[in-house]
């Protein structure tokens, strides 16, 4: 995968693809071996449980709303304009407890196997199955919790 000079327009994705990941919508914006970025829409009360990326750094730039986080064992929140840094190997989780949808731009470096993971778990309805499959793609989920304060 090599980068090409282009613009991924607002409300568009690469190859007209969007993934439903347990009720959240992920829209790929850029993909190379070095990095992968996607727009995420989090309906209220959706979340991604605690997990680790052993080989990737991950980032969230909050565009709209608020995202509650557990980052390296500490609870915090990020709002529009904030950048969340999640270095490889550091446990993290995010939750939309705000009562309104949230939107963010995510990216991971290097891209690793995330694109293939999202393709595989698109429309998968069982969180337990997502957790099981994710390990094959270098995303390791930890014991579940209910939410971040």
PDB file of C-alpha atoms in Angstrom:
ATOM      1  CA  UNK A   1       0.000   0.000   0.000  1.00  0.00           C
ATOM      2  CA  UNK A   2       1.569   3.256  -1.099  1.00  0.00           C
ATOM      3  CA  UNK A   3       0.225   6.715  -0.425  1.00  0.00           C
ATOM      4  CA  UNK A   4      -1.181   8.631  -3.365  1.00  0.00           C
ATOM      5  CA  UNK A   5      -1.721  12.373  -3.571  1.00  0.00           C
ATOM      6  CA  UNK A   6      -5.462  12.922  -3.189  1.00  0.00           C
ATOM      7  CA  UNK A   7      -8.207  14.242  -0.917  1.00  0.00           C
ATOM      8  CA  UNK A   8     -10.632  12.047   0.966  1.00  0.00           C
ATOM      9  CA  UNK A   9     -13.612  14.376   1.100  1.00  0.00           C
ATOM     10  CA  UNK A  10     -15.895  15.065   4.029  1.00  0.00           C
ATOM     11  CA  UNK A  11     -18.540  12.346   4.353  1.00  0.00           C
ATOM     12  CA  UNK A  12     -16.580  10.071   1.995  1.00  0.00           C
ATOM     13  CA  UNK A  13     -14.293   7.128   2.551  1.00  0.00           C
ATOM     14  CA  UNK A  14     -11.690   5.206   0.643  1.00  0.00           C
ATOM     15  CA  UNK A  15     -13.338   2.831  -1.835  1.00  0.00           C
ATOM     16  CA  UNK A  16     -16.812   3.907  -0.569  1.00  0.00           C
ATOM     17  CA  UNK A  17     -16.426   1.613   2.451  1.00  0.00           C
ATOM     18  CA  UNK A  18     -17.755   1.996   5.997  1.00  0.00           C
ATOM     19  CA  UNK A  19     -17.705  -0.632   8.715  1.00  0.00           C
ATOM     20  CA  UNK A  20     -20.277  -1.258  11.452  1.00  0.00           C
ATOM     21  CA  UNK A  21     -18.208  -2.202  14.476  1.00  0.00           C
ATOM     22  CA  UNK A  22     -20.653  -3.109  17.274  1.00  0.00           C
ATOM     23  CA  UNK A  23     -22.877  -0.110  16.487  1.00  0.00           C
ATOM     24  CA  UNK A  24     -20.083   2.348  15.776  1.00  0.00           C
ATOM     25  CA  UNK A  25     -19.392   3.464  12.216  1.00  0.00           C
ATOM     26  CA  UNK A  26     -15.766   3.471  11.055  1.00  0.00           C
ATOM     27  CA  UNK A  27     -15.026   5.162   7.731  1.00  0.00           C
ATOM     28  CA  UNK A  28     -11.470   4.698   6.389  1.00  0.00           C
ATOM     29  CA  UNK A  29      -9.793   7.928   5.306  1.00  0.00           C
ATOM     30  CA  UNK A  30      -6.193   6.846   4.620  1.00  0.00           C
ATOM     31  CA  UNK A  31      -4.309   3.525   4.468  1.00  0.00           C
ATOM     32  CA  UNK A  32      -0.640   2.686   4.028  1.00  0.00           C
ATOM     33  CA  UNK A  33       1.638   0.203   5.750  1.00  0.00           C
ATOM     34  CA  UNK A  34       2.954   3.067   7.878  1.00  0.00           C
ATOM     35  CA  UNK A  35      -0.413   4.363   9.109  1.00  0.00           C
ATOM     36  CA  UNK A  36      -4.162   3.946   8.936  1.00  0.00           C
ATOM     37  CA  UNK A  37      -6.748   6.627   9.722  1.00  0.00           C
ATOM     38  CA  UNK A  38     -10.521   6.415  10.040  1.00  0.00           C
ATOM     39  CA  UNK A  39     -13.430   8.621  11.027  1.00  0.00           C
ATOM     40  CA  UNK A  40     -15.484   7.110  13.846  1.00  0.00           C
ATOM     41  CA  UNK A  41     -19.037   7.910  14.854  1.00  0.00           C
ATOM     42  CA  UNK A  42     -19.921   6.740  18.361  1.00  0.00           C
ATOM     43  CA  UNK A  43     -23.637   6.696  19.142  1.00  0.00           C
ATOM     44  CA  UNK A  44     -24.397   7.394  22.780  1.00  0.00           C
ATOM     45  CA  UNK A  45     -23.704   4.524  25.178  1.00  0.00           C
ATOM     46  CA  UNK A  46     -21.326   2.732  22.787  1.00  0.00           C
ATOM     47  CA  UNK A  47     -17.806   1.801  23.806  1.00  0.00           C
ATOM     48  CA  UNK A  48     -14.642  -0.138  23.048  1.00  0.00           C
ATOM     49  CA  UNK A  49     -13.573  -2.204  26.075  1.00  0.00           C
ATOM     50  CA  UNK A  50     -10.036  -2.246  27.496  1.00  0.00           C
ATOM     51  CA  UNK A  51      -7.491  -3.517  25.028  1.00  0.00           C
ATOM     52  CA  UNK A  52      -3.857  -3.247  23.981  1.00  0.00           C
ATOM     53  CA  UNK A  53      -2.132  -2.827  20.622  1.00  0.00           C
ATOM     54  CA  UNK A  54       1.282  -4.446  21.198  1.00  0.00           C
ATOM     55  CA  UNK A  55       2.754  -3.168  17.913  1.00  0.00           C
ATOM     56  CA  UNK A  56       0.960   0.134  17.205  1.00  0.00           C
ATOM     57  CA  UNK A  57       0.580   3.609  18.559  1.00  0.00           C
ATOM     58  CA  UNK A  58      -3.034   4.832  18.353  1.00  0.00           C
ATOM     59  CA  UNK A  59      -4.422   8.371  18.403  1.00  0.00           C
ATOM     60  CA  UNK A  60      -7.866   9.960  18.698  1.00  0.00           C
ATOM     61  CA  UNK A  61      -8.593  13.539  17.652  1.00  0.00           C
ATOM     62  CA  UNK A  62     -12.066  14.342  19.005  1.00  0.00           C
ATOM     63  CA  UNK A  63     -14.116  16.260  16.443  1.00  0.00           C
ATOM     64  CA  UNK A  64     -17.453  16.481  18.227  1.00  0.00           C
ATOM     65  CA  UNK A  65     -18.805  15.511  21.619  1.00  0.00           C
ATOM     66  CA  UNK A  66     -16.965  13.905  24.503  1.00  0.00           C
ATOM     67  CA  UNK A  67     -15.245  10.553  24.828  1.00  0.00           C
ATOM     68  CA  UNK A  68     -14.559   9.086  28.267  1.00  0.00           C
ATOM     69  CA  UNK A  69     -11.396   7.034  28.486  1.00  0.00           C
ATOM     70  CA  UNK A  70      -9.444   4.662  30.598  1.00  0.00           C
ATOM     71  CA  UNK A  71      -5.840   5.288  29.675  1.00  0.00           C
ATOM     72  CA  UNK A  72      -3.128   3.290  31.396  1.00  0.00           C
ATOM     73  CA  UNK A  73      -5.464   2.608  34.335  1.00  0.00           C
ATOM     74  CA  UNK A  74      -6.607   6.228  34.793  1.00  0.00           C
ATOM     75  CA  UNK A  75     -10.040   7.607  33.916  1.00  0.00           C
ATOM     76  CA  UNK A  76     -10.212  10.836  31.936  1.00  0.00           C
ATOM     77  CA  UNK A  77     -12.221  12.419  29.139  1.00  0.00           C
ATOM     78  CA  UNK A  78     -11.481  14.187  25.870  1.00  0.00           C
ATOM     79  CA  UNK A  79     -13.659  16.777  24.128  1.00  0.00           C
ATOM     80  CA  UNK A  80     -13.735  18.424  20.707  1.00  0.00           C
ATOM     81  CA  UNK A  81     -10.259  19.625  19.782  1.00  0.00           C
ATOM     82  CA  UNK A  82      -8.430  17.256  22.156  1.00  0.00           C
ATOM     83  CA  UNK A  83      -5.856  14.704  20.963  1.00  0.00           C
ATOM     84  CA  UNK A  84      -5.572  11.409  22.843  1.00  0.00           C
ATOM     85  CA  UNK A  85      -2.230   9.560  22.588  1.00  0.00           C
ATOM     86  CA  UNK A  86      -2.250   5.822  23.276  1.00  0.00           C
ATOM     87  CA  UNK A  87       1.270   4.393  22.908  1.00  0.00           C
ATOM     88  CA  UNK A  88       1.705   0.755  21.929  1.00  0.00           C
ATOM     89  CA  UNK A  89       1.453  -1.668  24.816  1.00  0.00           C
ATOM     90  CA  UNK A  90      -0.586   0.721  26.999  1.00  0.00           C
ATOM     91  CA  UNK A  91      -4.093  -0.532  27.939  1.00  0.00           C
ATOM     92  CA  UNK A  92      -6.896   1.790  26.882  1.00  0.00           C
ATOM     93  CA  UNK A  93     -10.681   1.893  26.455  1.00  0.00           C
ATOM     94  CA  UNK A  94     -13.168   4.514  25.333  1.00  0.00           C
ATOM     95  CA  UNK A  95     -16.828   5.136  26.072  1.00  0.00           C
ATOM     96  CA  UNK A  96     -19.520   7.548  24.953  1.00  0.00           C
ATOM     97  CA  UNK A  97     -21.330   8.322  28.200  1.00  0.00           C
ATOM     98  CA  UNK A  98     -22.154  11.881  27.111  1.00  0.00           C
ATOM     99  CA  UNK A  99     -25.790  11.389  26.101  1.00  0.00           C
ATOM    100  CA  UNK A 100     -25.083  12.526  22.512  1.00  0.00           C
ATOM    101  CA  UNK A 101     -23.204  11.087  19.533  1.00  0.00           C
ATOM    102  CA  UNK A 102     -19.452  11.692  19.378  1.00  0.00           C
ATOM    103  CA  UNK A 103     -17.199  11.854  16.343  1.00  0.00           C
ATOM    104  CA  UNK A 104     -13.453  11.481  16.123  1.00  0.00           C
ATOM    105  CA  UNK A 105     -10.583  10.912  13.740  1.00  0.00           C
ATOM    106  CA  UNK A 106      -8.538   7.864  14.750  1.00  0.00           C
ATOM    107  CA  UNK A 107      -5.214   6.749  13.404  1.00  0.00           C
ATOM    108  CA  UNK A 108      -2.735   4.012  14.128  1.00  0.00           C
ATOM    109  CA  UNK A 109       0.934   3.706  13.225  1.00  0.00           C
ATOM    110  CA  UNK A 110       1.995   1.390  11.776  1.00  0.00           C
ATOM    111  CA  UNK A 111      -1.251   0.176  10.202  1.00  0.00           C
ATOM    112  CA  UNK A 112      -0.607  -3.424  11.192  1.00  0.00           C
ATOM    113  CA  UNK A 113      -3.607  -5.699  10.753  1.00  0.00           C
ATOM    114  CA  UNK A 114      -6.347  -3.214  11.748  1.00  0.00           C
ATOM    115  CA  UNK A 115      -7.856  -2.849   8.271  1.00  0.00           C
ATOM    116  CA  UNK A 116      -8.176  -6.620   7.983  1.00  0.00           C
ATOM    117  CA  UNK A 117      -9.655  -6.806  11.480  1.00  0.00           C
ATOM    118  CA  UNK A 118     -12.322  -4.192  10.697  1.00  0.00           C
ATOM    119  CA  UNK A 119     -13.195  -5.970   7.457  1.00  0.00           C
ATOM    120  CA  UNK A 120     -13.605  -9.238   9.361  1.00  0.00           C
ATOM    121  CA  UNK A 121     -15.682  -7.925  12.279  1.00  0.00           C
ATOM    122  CA  UNK A 122     -17.905  -5.633  10.160  1.00  0.00           C
ATOM    123  CA  UNK A 123     -21.518  -6.367  11.179  1.00  0.00           C
ATOM    124  CA  UNK A 124     -20.409  -8.984  13.725  1.00  0.00           C
ATOM    125  CA  UNK A 125     -23.027  -8.801  16.490  1.00  0.00           C
ATOM    126  CA  UNK A 126     -21.344 -10.760  19.283  1.00  0.00           C
ATOM    127  CA  UNK A 127     -18.859  -8.786  21.416  1.00  0.00           C
ATOM    128  CA  UNK A 128     -17.410 -12.102  22.645  1.00  0.00           C
ATOM    129  CA  UNK A 129     -16.705 -13.163  19.060  1.00  0.00           C
ATOM    130  CA  UNK A 130     -15.101  -9.771  18.283  1.00  0.00           C
ATOM    131  CA  UNK A 131     -12.807 -10.178  21.303  1.00  0.00           C
ATOM    132  CA  UNK A 132     -11.872 -13.706  20.232  1.00  0.00           C
ATOM    133  CA  UNK A 133     -11.167 -12.756  16.595  1.00  0.00           C
ATOM    134  CA  UNK A 134      -9.239  -9.563  17.478  1.00  0.00           C
ATOM    135  CA  UNK A 135      -6.333 -11.493  18.993  1.00  0.00           C
ATOM    136  CA  UNK A 136      -5.570 -12.914  15.522  1.00  0.00           C
ATOM    137  CA  UNK A 137      -5.058  -9.309  14.377  1.00  0.00           C
ATOM    138  CA  UNK A 138      -2.776  -8.170  17.227  1.00  0.00           C
ATOM    139  CA  UNK A 139      -5.470  -6.465  19.328  1.00  0.00           C
ATOM    140  CA  UNK A 140      -5.634  -8.002  22.793  1.00  0.00           C
ATOM    141  CA  UNK A 141      -8.777  -7.350  24.840  1.00  0.00           C
ATOM    142  CA  UNK A 142      -8.717  -7.396  28.624  1.00  0.00           C
ATOM    143  CA  UNK A 143     -11.478  -8.319  31.102  1.00  0.00           C
ATOM    144  CA  UNK A 144     -14.592  -6.179  30.453  1.00  0.00           C
ATOM    145  CA  UNK A 145     -15.776  -3.287  32.603  1.00  0.00           C
ATOM    146  CA  UNK A 146     -19.028  -1.319  32.462  1.00  0.00           C
ATOM    147  CA  UNK A 147     -17.899   2.252  31.718  1.00  0.00           C
ATOM    148  CA  UNK A 148     -15.450   5.042  32.428  1.00  0.00           C
ATOM    149  CA  UNK A 149     -16.506   7.761  34.847  1.00  0.00           C
TER     150      UNK A 149
END
